[in-house]
Short mmCIF file of C-alpha atoms and ligand atoms in Angstrom, two decimals:
data_model
loop_
_atom_site.label_atom_id
_atom_site.label_comp_id
_atom_site.label_asym_id
_atom_site.label_seq_id
_atom_site.Cartn_x
_atom_site.Cartn_y
_atom_site.Cartn_z
CA MET A 119 -8.03 -0.59 4.86
CA GLY A 120 -10.60 1.40 3.16
CA GLU A 121 -13.23 0.34 0.72
CA VAL A 122 -13.64 0.55 -2.88
CA TYR A 123 -15.95 3.25 -4.04
CA TYR A 124 -17.88 3.50 -7.13
CA ILE A 125 -19.28 6.94 -8.30
CA THR A 126 -22.05 6.42 -10.76
CA THR A 127 -23.76 9.73 -10.76
CA SER A 128 -22.36 12.82 -12.44
CA GLY A 129 -21.15 15.70 -10.17
CA THR A 130 -17.90 17.36 -9.19
CA LEU A 131 -15.13 15.70 -6.96
CA ARG A 132 -13.03 17.92 -4.70
CA ARG A 133 -10.95 17.81 -1.94
CA ASP A 134 -12.03 19.16 1.48
CA GLU A 135 -9.36 18.72 4.01
CA ASN A 136 -8.91 15.07 4.21
CA THR A 137 -12.25 14.17 2.64
CA ILE A 138 -13.31 13.60 -0.91
CA LEU A 139 -16.50 15.99 -1.41
CA PHE A 140 -18.69 14.71 -3.86
CA GLU A 141 -21.54 17.29 -5.16
CA ASN A 142 -23.92 17.81 -7.52
CA GLN A 143 -27.59 19.60 -7.57
CA ASP A 144 -29.14 16.75 -5.49
CA ILE A 145 -26.38 15.23 -3.26
CA LYS A 146 -23.46 16.34 -1.18
CA LYS A 147 -21.58 13.59 0.18
CA LYS A 148 -18.21 13.47 2.08
CA ILE A 149 -16.00 10.56 2.02
CA PRO A 150 -13.11 10.52 4.64
CA ILE A 151 -10.17 9.56 2.65
CA GLU A 152 -9.05 6.82 5.16
CA ASN A 153 -12.15 5.02 4.15
CA VAL A 154 -11.02 4.73 0.53
CA SER A 155 -9.00 1.97 -0.94
CA GLU A 156 -9.67 2.54 -4.49
CA LEU A 157 -12.28 4.61 -6.79
CA PHE A 158 -14.12 3.75 -9.88
CA ILE A 159 -15.59 6.67 -11.41
CA VAL A 160 -18.05 5.27 -14.07
CA THR A 161 -19.94 8.49 -15.15
CA GLU A 162 -18.78 11.99 -15.97
CA VAL A 163 -17.34 14.03 -13.36
CA SER A 164 -15.42 17.36 -13.07
CA THR A 165 -12.55 17.63 -10.61
CA ASN A 166 -9.22 19.54 -10.04
CA THR A 167 -5.46 18.93 -9.28
CA LYS A 168 -6.28 19.14 -5.48
CA PHE A 169 -8.33 16.19 -5.67
CA PHE A 170 -5.64 14.26 -7.65
CA SER A 171 -2.86 15.28 -4.95
CA LEU A 172 -5.11 14.04 -2.37
CA LEU A 173 -5.52 10.49 -4.05
CA SER A 174 -1.48 10.77 -4.34
CA GLU A 175 -1.14 11.37 -0.76
CA TYR A 176 -3.02 8.58 0.34
CA ASP A 177 -1.73 5.97 -2.46
CA ILE A 178 -5.25 5.61 -4.08
CA VAL A 179 -5.68 4.27 -7.31
CA ALA A 180 -8.84 6.07 -9.48
CA HIS A 181 -10.11 4.55 -12.56
CA PHE A 182 -12.20 6.48 -15.14
CA PHE A 183 -14.79 5.47 -17.37
CA ASN A 184 -16.83 8.08 -19.66
CA TYR A 185 -20.53 8.69 -19.89
CA TYR A 186 -20.96 5.49 -21.65
CA GLY A 187 -19.06 3.47 -19.29
CA TYR A 188 -16.06 3.16 -21.82
CA TYR A 189 -12.73 2.82 -19.88
CA ILE A 190 -10.72 6.11 -20.23
CA GLY A 191 -7.78 5.28 -17.90
CA SER A 192 -6.59 5.07 -14.28
CA PHE A 193 -4.74 7.56 -12.24
CA TYR A 194 -1.87 5.87 -10.94
CA PRO A 195 -0.03 7.68 -8.09
CA ARG A 196 3.73 7.48 -7.85
CA GLU A 197 4.66 4.04 -6.95
CA SER A 198 5.98 3.56 -3.54
CA LYS A 199 6.38 -0.16 -3.40
CA LEU A 200 8.62 -0.65 -6.57
CA SER A 201 11.71 -2.67 -5.96
CA GLY A 202 14.64 -2.20 -8.19
CA HIS A 203 15.64 -5.80 -7.74
CA LEU A 204 12.12 -7.09 -8.89
CA ILE A 205 12.09 -4.75 -11.78
CA ILE A 206 15.46 -5.99 -13.08
CA LYS A 207 14.09 -9.71 -12.73
CA GLN A 208 10.97 -8.73 -14.58
CA VAL A 209 12.92 -7.39 -17.36
CA GLU A 210 15.26 -10.42 -17.58
CA HIS A 211 12.18 -12.67 -17.77
CA TYR A 212 10.88 -10.43 -20.71
CA LEU A 213 14.19 -10.54 -22.49
CA ASP A 214 14.70 -14.44 -22.09
CA LYS A 215 12.80 -15.98 -24.89
CA GLU A 216 11.93 -19.18 -22.85
CA GLN A 217 10.97 -17.12 -19.82
CA LYS A 218 8.74 -14.92 -21.46
CA LEU A 219 6.98 -17.74 -23.38
CA TYR A 220 6.47 -19.61 -20.00
CA LEU A 221 4.82 -16.75 -18.48
CA ALA A 222 2.76 -15.85 -21.75
CA LYS A 223 1.47 -19.38 -21.86
CA SER A 224 0.79 -19.45 -18.07
CA PHE A 225 -1.71 -16.51 -18.51
CA VAL A 226 -3.48 -18.08 -21.42
CA ILE A 227 -3.52 -21.45 -19.55
CA GLY A 228 -5.24 -19.57 -16.72
CA SER A 229 -7.86 -18.19 -18.89
CA ILE A 230 -8.54 -21.61 -20.53
CA ILE A 231 -8.86 -23.40 -17.36
CA ASN A 232 -11.05 -20.98 -15.70
CA SER A 233 -13.35 -20.53 -18.80
CA GLU A 234 -13.51 -24.35 -18.69
CA GLY A 235 -15.30 -24.17 -15.41
CA ILE A 236 -17.69 -21.68 -16.78
CA TYR A 237 -18.42 -23.04 -20.28
CA LYS A 238 -17.79 -26.71 -19.70
CA ILE A 239 -15.83 -26.66 -23.13
CA ASP A 240 -13.26 -29.56 -23.65
CA THR A 241 -10.13 -27.57 -23.53
CA LYS A 242 -7.68 -30.49 -24.10
CA GLU A 243 -6.85 -29.60 -27.59
CA HIS A 244 -6.24 -26.07 -27.06
CA LEU A 245 -3.88 -26.69 -23.99
CA GLU A 246 -1.99 -29.13 -26.45
CA ALA A 247 -1.79 -26.39 -29.18
CA LEU A 248 -0.68 -24.05 -26.65
CA LYS A 249 2.06 -26.51 -25.34
CA GLN A 250 3.49 -26.45 -29.11
CA ALA A 251 3.21 -22.62 -29.53
CA SER A 252 6.81 -21.21 -30.01
CA ASN A 253 6.06 -17.41 -30.15
CA THR A 254 3.44 -14.83 -28.81
CA GLN A 255 1.70 -14.70 -31.95
CA GLU A 256 0.98 -18.42 -31.90
CA ILE A 257 -0.21 -18.16 -28.24
CA MET A 258 -2.58 -15.29 -29.24
CA GLN A 259 -3.91 -17.55 -32.04
CA VAL A 260 -4.68 -20.40 -29.55
CA GLU A 261 -6.29 -17.82 -27.26
CA GLY A 262 -8.28 -16.33 -30.26
CA ASN A 263 -9.77 -19.84 -31.31
CA PHE A 264 -10.39 -20.89 -27.74
CA LYS A 265 -12.20 -17.59 -27.00
CA LYS A 266 -14.56 -17.91 -30.28
CA LEU A 267 -15.83 -21.22 -28.55
CA CYS A 268 -16.43 -19.60 -25.45
CA TYR A 269 -18.36 -16.53 -26.99
CA LYS A 270 -20.56 -19.35 -28.73
CA ALA A 271 -21.24 -20.94 -25.52
CA LEU A 272 -21.94 -17.56 -24.05
CA GLU A 273 -24.64 -16.87 -26.68
CA GLU A 274 -26.09 -20.34 -25.92
CA LEU A 275 -26.10 -20.03 -22.10
CA THR A 276 -27.61 -16.55 -22.03
CA GLY A 277 -29.78 -16.72 -25.32
CA TRP A 278 -28.47 -13.50 -26.28
CA ASP A 279 -27.08 -12.61 -29.58
CA PHE A 280 -23.40 -12.11 -29.97
CA GLU A 281 -22.62 -12.20 -33.67
CA ALA A 282 -18.98 -11.03 -34.36
CA ARG A 283 -17.23 -9.54 -31.17
CA THR A 284 -17.18 -5.89 -31.86
CA LYS A 285 -15.04 -3.77 -29.70
CA ARG A 286 -14.91 -0.21 -30.25
CA PRO A 287 -17.57 0.69 -30.13
CA PRO A 288 -19.51 -2.39 -29.11
CA GLN A 289 -22.87 -2.81 -31.20
CA ASN A 290 -25.06 -5.05 -29.32
CA PRO A 291 -25.88 -5.79 -25.63
CA LEU A 292 -23.60 -8.61 -25.14
CA ASN A 293 -20.77 -7.02 -26.61
CA ALA A 294 -21.34 -4.02 -24.59
CA LEU A 295 -21.39 -6.14 -21.43
CA ILE A 296 -18.18 -7.73 -22.20
CA SER A 297 -16.34 -4.56 -22.86
CA PHE A 298 -17.44 -3.10 -19.64
CA GLY A 299 -16.72 -6.31 -17.64
CA ASN A 300 -13.43 -6.89 -19.12
CA SER A 301 -12.30 -3.17 -18.48
CA LEU A 302 -13.47 -3.54 -14.93
CA VAL A 303 -11.20 -6.43 -14.55
CA TYR A 304 -8.41 -4.84 -16.16
CA ALA A 305 -8.75 -1.91 -13.82
CA LYS A 306 -9.18 -4.04 -10.80
CA VAL A 307 -6.16 -6.05 -11.60
CA LEU A 308 -4.14 -2.68 -12.09
CA GLY A 309 -5.42 -1.37 -8.65
CA GLU A 310 -3.83 -4.65 -7.14
CA ILE A 311 -0.51 -4.55 -8.83
CA TYR A 312 -0.27 -0.95 -7.50
CA HIS A 313 -0.07 -2.42 -3.87
CA THR A 314 2.83 -4.94 -5.03
CA PRO A 315 6.24 -4.11 -5.97
CA LEU A 316 5.48 -5.27 -9.60
CA ASN A 317 6.10 -3.00 -12.13
CA SER A 318 2.89 -2.70 -14.23
CA THR A 319 4.54 -1.73 -17.38
CA VAL A 320 6.64 -4.96 -18.09
CA SER A 321 4.56 -7.78 -19.44
CA TYR A 322 4.71 -11.08 -21.21
CA LEU A 323 1.68 -12.19 -23.16
CA HIS A 324 0.85 -8.40 -24.39
CA GLU A 325 3.77 -6.21 -25.71
CA PRO A 326 4.75 -3.53 -23.30
CA SER A 327 4.19 -1.14 -25.88
CA GLU A 328 0.60 -2.20 -26.29
CA LYS A 329 -0.85 -0.16 -23.37
CA ARG A 330 0.86 1.54 -20.59
CA HIS A 331 -0.09 -0.86 -18.03
CA SER A 332 0.25 -3.98 -19.94
CA LEU A 333 1.20 -6.40 -16.99
CA SER A 334 -2.57 -5.81 -15.86
CA LEU A 335 -3.83 -7.11 -19.38
CA ASP A 336 -1.78 -10.41 -18.81
CA MET A 337 -3.07 -11.07 -15.49
CA ALA A 338 -6.61 -9.95 -16.26
CA GLU A 339 -6.58 -12.83 -18.69
CA VAL A 340 -6.82 -15.43 -15.80
CA PHE A 341 -9.54 -13.35 -14.14
CA LYS A 342 -11.71 -12.48 -16.89
CA PRO A 343 -13.75 -15.57 -17.10
CA ILE A 344 -14.46 -15.49 -13.47
CA LEU A 345 -15.12 -11.84 -12.98
CA SER A 346 -16.43 -10.76 -16.25
CA GLU A 347 -17.89 -13.57 -18.36
CA GLY A 348 -19.10 -15.71 -15.23
CA LEU A 349 -20.75 -12.57 -13.91
CA ILE A 350 -22.36 -11.66 -17.05
CA ILE A 351 -24.00 -15.04 -17.38
CA GLU A 352 -25.38 -14.82 -13.92
CA LEU A 353 -26.71 -11.40 -14.51
CA LEU A 354 -28.40 -12.28 -17.83
CA LYS A 355 -29.71 -15.91 -16.68
CA SER A 356 -31.40 -14.23 -13.57
CA LYS A 357 -32.80 -11.37 -15.43
CA ALA A 358 -30.91 -8.92 -13.16
CA ILE A 359 -30.15 -7.12 -16.36
CA THR A 360 -32.60 -6.94 -19.14
CA GLU A 361 -32.73 -5.31 -22.37
CA LYS A 362 -34.01 -2.11 -20.71
CA ASP A 363 -30.71 -1.72 -19.26
CA PHE A 364 -29.03 -0.61 -22.52
CA LEU A 365 -28.94 2.29 -24.24
CA GLU A 366 -28.73 2.17 -28.21
CA GLU A 367 -27.53 4.97 -30.53
CA ALA A 368 -27.15 4.40 -34.22
CA GLU A 369 -24.83 1.38 -34.07
CA TYR A 370 -23.41 1.90 -30.82
CA CYS A 371 -24.81 0.02 -27.63
CA TYR A 372 -23.97 0.83 -24.05
CA LEU A 373 -25.17 -0.04 -20.54
CA ASN A 374 -27.27 2.85 -19.43
CA ALA A 375 -26.61 4.36 -16.02
CA GLU A 376 -29.13 1.88 -14.13
CA GLY A 377 -27.59 -1.08 -15.92
CA ARG A 378 -24.08 0.11 -14.95
CA LYS A 379 -25.15 0.56 -11.33
CA LYS A 380 -26.49 -3.15 -11.19
CA PHE A 381 -23.22 -4.60 -12.87
CA LEU A 382 -21.03 -2.65 -10.57
CA ARG A 383 -22.96 -3.70 -7.63
CA ALA A 384 -22.84 -7.46 -8.62
CA PHE A 385 -18.97 -7.02 -9.53
CA ASP A 386 -18.38 -5.54 -6.07
CA ASP A 387 -20.14 -8.50 -4.38
CA LEU A 388 -18.22 -10.86 -6.33
CA LEU A 389 -14.98 -9.48 -5.48
CA LYS A 390 -15.95 -9.69 -1.81
CA SER A 391 -17.40 -13.27 -1.97
CA THR A 392 -14.97 -15.76 -0.57
CA VAL A 393 -13.40 -19.05 -1.52
CA TYR A 394 -11.46 -21.38 0.69
CA HIS A 395 -7.97 -21.20 0.10
CA PRO A 396 -6.17 -24.65 0.75
CA LYS A 397 -2.74 -23.29 1.32
CA LEU A 398 -3.46 -20.55 3.57
CA LYS A 399 -6.18 -22.80 5.12
CA ARG A 400 -8.83 -19.80 5.35
CA ASN A 401 -11.37 -18.21 3.25
CA VAL A 402 -10.24 -15.40 1.08
CA SER A 403 -12.07 -12.95 -0.95
CA LEU A 404 -11.67 -12.80 -4.78
CA LYS A 405 -10.02 -9.65 -4.34
CA THR A 406 -7.35 -11.26 -2.12
CA LEU A 407 -7.27 -14.03 -4.68
CA ILE A 408 -5.93 -11.46 -7.51
CA ARG A 409 -3.42 -10.09 -4.96
CA LEU A 410 -2.38 -13.83 -4.17
CA GLU A 411 -2.02 -14.25 -7.86
CA LEU A 412 0.44 -11.33 -8.06
CA TYR A 413 2.33 -12.69 -5.02
CA LYS A 414 2.85 -15.63 -6.92
CA LEU A 415 4.01 -13.86 -9.96
CA VAL A 416 6.58 -12.19 -7.64
CA LYS A 417 7.71 -15.63 -6.36
CA HIS A 418 8.33 -16.85 -9.73
CA LEU A 419 10.32 -13.81 -10.73
CA THR A 420 12.63 -14.25 -7.51
CA GLY A 421 13.16 -17.78 -8.59
CA GLU A 422 11.24 -19.20 -5.62
CA GLU A 423 8.37 -21.09 -7.33
CA TYR A 424 7.00 -21.46 -10.83
CA TYR A 425 3.89 -19.47 -11.52
CA LEU A 426 0.98 -21.58 -12.00
CA PRO A 427 -2.28 -19.80 -12.44
CA VAL A 428 -5.19 -20.40 -10.21
CA ASN A 429 -7.94 -22.84 -11.07
CA TYR A 430 -10.91 -21.13 -9.58
CA HIS A 431 -13.52 -23.57 -9.91
CA SER A 432 -11.32 -25.98 -8.04
CA LEU A 433 -11.48 -23.87 -4.90
CA LYS A 434 -14.43 -24.71 -2.54
CA ARG A 435 -16.83 -22.12 -1.50
CA MET B 149 36.70 -3.89 11.03
CA TYR B 150 33.40 -3.08 9.49
CA ASN B 151 33.80 0.15 7.91
CA THR B 152 31.43 2.62 9.43
CA SER B 153 30.69 4.51 6.15
CA GLU B 154 29.20 1.40 5.43
CA LEU B 155 26.73 1.33 8.03
CA ARG B 156 23.78 1.19 6.01
CA PHE B 157 21.34 -0.86 7.61
CA LYS B 158 18.24 0.17 9.20
CA GLY B 159 17.18 -0.77 12.63
CA THR B 160 14.47 -2.81 11.38
CA GLN B 161 16.76 -4.70 9.26
CA VAL B 162 18.95 -5.50 12.33
CA ALA B 163 15.94 -6.78 14.08
CA TYR B 164 14.75 -8.70 11.12
CA TYR B 165 18.16 -10.64 11.22
CA LEU B 166 17.02 -12.07 14.50
CA ILE B 167 13.32 -12.67 13.51
CA CYS B 168 13.38 -13.99 10.03
CA HIS B 169 16.25 -13.94 7.42
CA ARG B 170 13.62 -14.42 4.63
CA LYS B 171 11.95 -11.32 5.91
CA LEU B 172 15.37 -9.43 6.09
CA TRP B 173 15.95 -10.54 2.34
CA LEU B 174 12.51 -9.45 1.01
CA PHE B 175 12.42 -6.04 2.79
CA THR B 176 16.09 -5.25 1.76
CA LYS B 177 15.32 -5.99 -1.82
CA GLY B 178 12.32 -3.68 -1.55
CA ILE B 179 9.64 -6.36 -1.90
CA SER B 180 7.06 -5.50 0.63
CA PHE B 181 3.43 -5.34 0.52
CA GLU B 182 1.85 -3.87 3.64
CA ASP B 183 2.37 -0.42 4.79
CA GLU B 184 5.45 -0.37 6.87
CA SER B 185 4.64 2.74 8.55
CA ASP B 186 4.19 0.94 11.94
CA TYR B 187 8.00 1.02 11.95
CA VAL B 188 10.08 3.95 13.06
CA GLU B 189 13.10 4.13 11.10
CA LEU B 190 15.76 5.57 13.10
CA GLY B 191 18.03 6.02 10.23
CA LYS B 192 15.74 8.51 9.05
CA LEU B 193 15.64 10.30 12.36
CA LEU B 194 19.27 10.37 12.62
CA ASP B 195 19.71 12.50 9.37
CA ASP B 196 17.32 14.73 10.88
CA THR B 197 18.68 18.01 11.91
CA SER B 198 16.32 17.94 14.96
CA PHE B 199 18.67 15.55 16.32
CA SER B 200 21.32 18.02 17.26
CA ARG B 201 18.79 19.84 19.36
CA GLU B 202 19.24 17.73 22.74
CA ASN B 203 16.36 16.29 24.98
CA LYS B 204 14.04 16.78 22.25
CA GLU B 205 11.37 14.33 23.60
CA GLY B 206 8.33 13.14 21.93
CA VAL B 207 9.40 12.72 18.44
CA SER B 208 6.20 11.22 17.40
CA TYR B 209 5.62 8.93 14.47
CA GLU B 210 2.00 8.11 14.25
CA PRO B 211 0.18 5.90 14.59
CA VAL B 212 1.79 3.35 16.55
CA SER B 213 5.42 3.86 18.02
CA ILE B 214 6.70 6.77 19.66
CA ASP B 215 10.28 6.54 19.95
CA PHE B 216 12.40 9.38 21.55
CA PHE B 217 15.73 10.38 22.99
CA SER B 218 16.50 11.76 26.34
CA THR B 219 19.80 12.90 27.87
CA GLU B 220 21.26 11.52 30.89
CA ASN B 221 25.14 10.98 31.29
CA GLY B 222 24.97 11.31 27.43
CA LEU B 223 22.33 10.48 24.91
CA VAL B 224 19.64 7.66 26.02
CA VAL B 225 17.95 5.93 23.21
CA HIS B 226 14.35 4.97 23.61
CA GLU B 227 12.40 2.20 21.74
CA ILE B 228 8.86 1.41 22.13
CA LYS B 229 7.48 -1.94 21.11
CA HIS B 230 4.11 -3.48 21.44
CA SER B 231 5.19 -6.76 22.74
CA SER B 232 8.20 -8.41 24.27
CA ALA B 233 7.53 -11.68 22.28
CA LEU B 234 10.67 -10.70 20.16
CA GLU B 235 12.63 -9.22 22.81
CA PRO B 236 16.20 -10.53 21.53
CA ALA B 237 15.44 -8.78 18.25
CA HIS B 238 14.32 -5.57 20.00
CA ILE B 239 17.68 -5.69 22.03
CA LEU B 240 19.88 -6.25 19.25
CA GLN B 241 17.96 -3.20 17.35
CA VAL B 242 18.70 -0.86 20.24
CA LYS B 243 22.38 -2.13 20.41
CA TYR B 244 22.62 -1.42 16.93
CA TYR B 245 21.35 2.17 17.49
CA ILE B 246 23.94 2.78 20.37
CA TYR B 247 26.67 1.35 18.17
CA TYR B 248 25.80 3.35 15.34
CA LEU B 249 25.60 6.74 17.14
CA ARG B 250 28.89 6.05 18.87
CA GLN B 251 30.50 5.37 15.54
CA LYS B 252 29.27 8.73 14.59
CA GLY B 253 30.98 10.07 17.63
CA ILE B 254 28.00 10.78 19.63
CA LYS B 255 28.16 10.16 23.23
CA VAL B 256 25.44 7.36 24.17
CA SER B 257 24.96 6.30 27.55
CA HIS B 258 22.43 3.55 27.17
CA GLY B 259 19.00 2.44 25.66
CA ILE B 260 15.64 1.80 26.96
CA ILE B 261 13.03 -0.48 25.44
CA HIS B 262 9.58 0.28 26.38
CA TYR B 263 6.83 -2.40 26.57
CA PRO B 264 3.85 -0.17 27.56
CA LYS B 265 1.42 -3.00 27.42
CA SER B 266 3.24 -4.90 29.90
CA LYS B 267 4.55 -1.76 31.62
CA LYS B 268 7.99 -3.03 31.42
CA LEU B 269 11.17 -1.07 30.77
CA LEU B 270 14.26 -2.88 29.56
CA LYS B 271 17.77 -1.17 30.00
CA VAL B 272 20.06 -1.91 27.00
CA GLU B 273 23.86 -1.33 27.27
CA LEU B 274 26.29 -1.78 24.57
CA GLU B 275 29.27 -3.62 26.23
CA GLU B 276 32.88 -3.86 25.05
CA GLN B 277 32.25 -7.55 23.63
CA ASP B 278 29.08 -6.22 21.60
CA ASN B 279 31.25 -4.48 19.22
CA GLU B 280 32.42 -7.82 18.00
CA LEU B 281 28.93 -9.16 18.00
CA MET B 282 27.82 -6.35 15.86
CA GLN B 283 30.68 -6.91 13.39
CA GLU B 284 29.47 -10.69 13.18
CA VAL B 285 25.90 -9.43 12.63
CA PHE B 286 26.73 -7.11 9.74
CA LYS B 287 28.72 -9.86 8.03
CA ASN B 288 25.89 -12.26 8.33
CA MET B 289 23.36 -10.11 7.13
CA ASP B 290 25.65 -9.18 4.16
CA ASN B 291 25.67 -12.86 3.34
CA ILE B 292 22.00 -13.29 3.74
CA ILE B 293 21.24 -10.22 1.44
CA LYS B 294 23.71 -11.53 -1.39
CA LYS B 295 21.74 -14.68 -1.78
CA ASP B 296 19.92 -14.64 -5.17
CA LYS B 297 17.00 -16.19 -3.96
CA PRO B 298 15.13 -15.44 -0.75
CA PRO B 299 15.75 -17.80 2.28
CA GLU B 300 13.06 -20.27 3.03
CA VAL B 301 9.85 -19.70 4.98
CA ILE B 302 10.70 -20.32 8.77
CA ASN B 303 7.26 -21.70 9.83
CA LYS B 304 7.11 -19.96 13.21
CA ALA B 305 4.00 -19.11 15.25
CA TYR B 306 4.78 -15.49 14.68
CA CYS B 307 4.46 -15.69 10.98
CA LYS B 308 0.78 -15.21 11.35
CA LYS B 309 1.48 -11.76 12.43
CA CYS B 310 3.79 -10.83 9.79
CA ALA B 311 3.10 -8.43 6.92
CA TYR B 312 4.56 -11.31 4.53
CA TRP B 313 2.40 -13.99 5.86
CA GLU B 314 0.05 -13.91 2.55
CA TYR B 315 2.98 -13.76 0.55
CA CYS B 316 5.09 -16.73 1.97
CA TYR B 317 2.22 -18.90 2.77
CA GLY B 318 -0.23 -18.33 -0.42
S1 SF4 C 584 5.95 -14.79 7.32
FE1 SF4 C 584 7.38 -16.17 8.32
S2 SF4 C 584 8.65 -16.86 6.78
FE2 SF4 C 584 7.54 -15.07 6.06
S3 SF4 C 584 8.72 -13.29 6.24
FE3 SF4 C 584 7.22 -13.50 7.84
S4 SF4 C 584 8.34 -14.29 9.53
FE4 SF4 C 584 9.34 -14.90 7.56
#
């Protein structure tokens, strides 16, 4: 099993036999393909089809971000793990209103319980409202209301201004961090889905038409509080990231190259950090925790066990 | 009598039947997580035209197993396994290969399982009464696969080495 590689300096990416060759004026680096499990390309690169066919051959997902760290999309090689049986189950759960609601609510419950551990907000009322929700719009509304509280708490915890959540483009540093963090989580979850028989396009909370890999949006809800917001709080509180790490242009605000590097390093460290898994009776990395969460979804779909989102803060470190 | 045109099982499926019904179910439904390239699928090999060229030894499937054929008084099927811990499953798998090939009209003399680690060779023959056994196995396999839920976790020591371990126990 290889490593996740993050490419943060511009250059060209090419295939050289069975290695990835990265090159610019200053560096020439070869990475044997066996060492690579996934790629995050968080800068501008030029490349060619041969590079993609190499990724395809080795089942490697690559995520692309533009010069400003804005997520462009992912190269998702042909899926070799898909299961016709499971796709039918996924679709059945989408078409059945009750089943669809169950899963949609589960992802939001995951988001709420994992946010609770970070912001220490009282969640009772929101969980109750969620129970009452009878369609996706109502669920989204509950989530929206809850998120507003979270973002307020985020401002208080970090001392950074948030104002309104502005997405495209982000207009202040905190928004820029959230956009970047959330898209990393989305991409990471997608990278894990690829290695399961789940079809990434059939989703329950988000509409399958919303984005190509909408199942990743669904599952990312469970992990965003941990892998994005929690990380941002840590980076700002410890002053690992400061004003200097941002780039402000007119009304746009982005992490600059240095800031992005810091964020990615912390993100990778967090994914590698471990928690004790009571059922497996061993420590697992947060990356594995994402994978296990997807396995639980598979079990739900095959009718073995109801899916209940992981409560991250209840796991021992 | 089992219709031979329905002989659609892979060798690994037959082995899984003895190892774990849950594994058989999941594998058959295409629910797999780890790379299964460790397993040589003889089914694939049999369709291969190279098969007609006899005595073609050393058909190599990197990185783990090298399974091959030789000829004696007919074809000899060779299967290489890491450990003899699951010997009964390996034997059934090889018996299935012999059965399969004979059904296809190929003259097979016997099979040999190699356990290179323990330097052990195991000769496998398909006896008269095994034909009945195979029928029985196919029928049972069909019944397992037809279930709409996967069979339960089996809680065996070898689960820890199974590619489904995290899935089953997580
Ligand atoms: S882990 Fe055990 S129960 Fe699960 S498939 Fe493997 S052998 Fe069967």
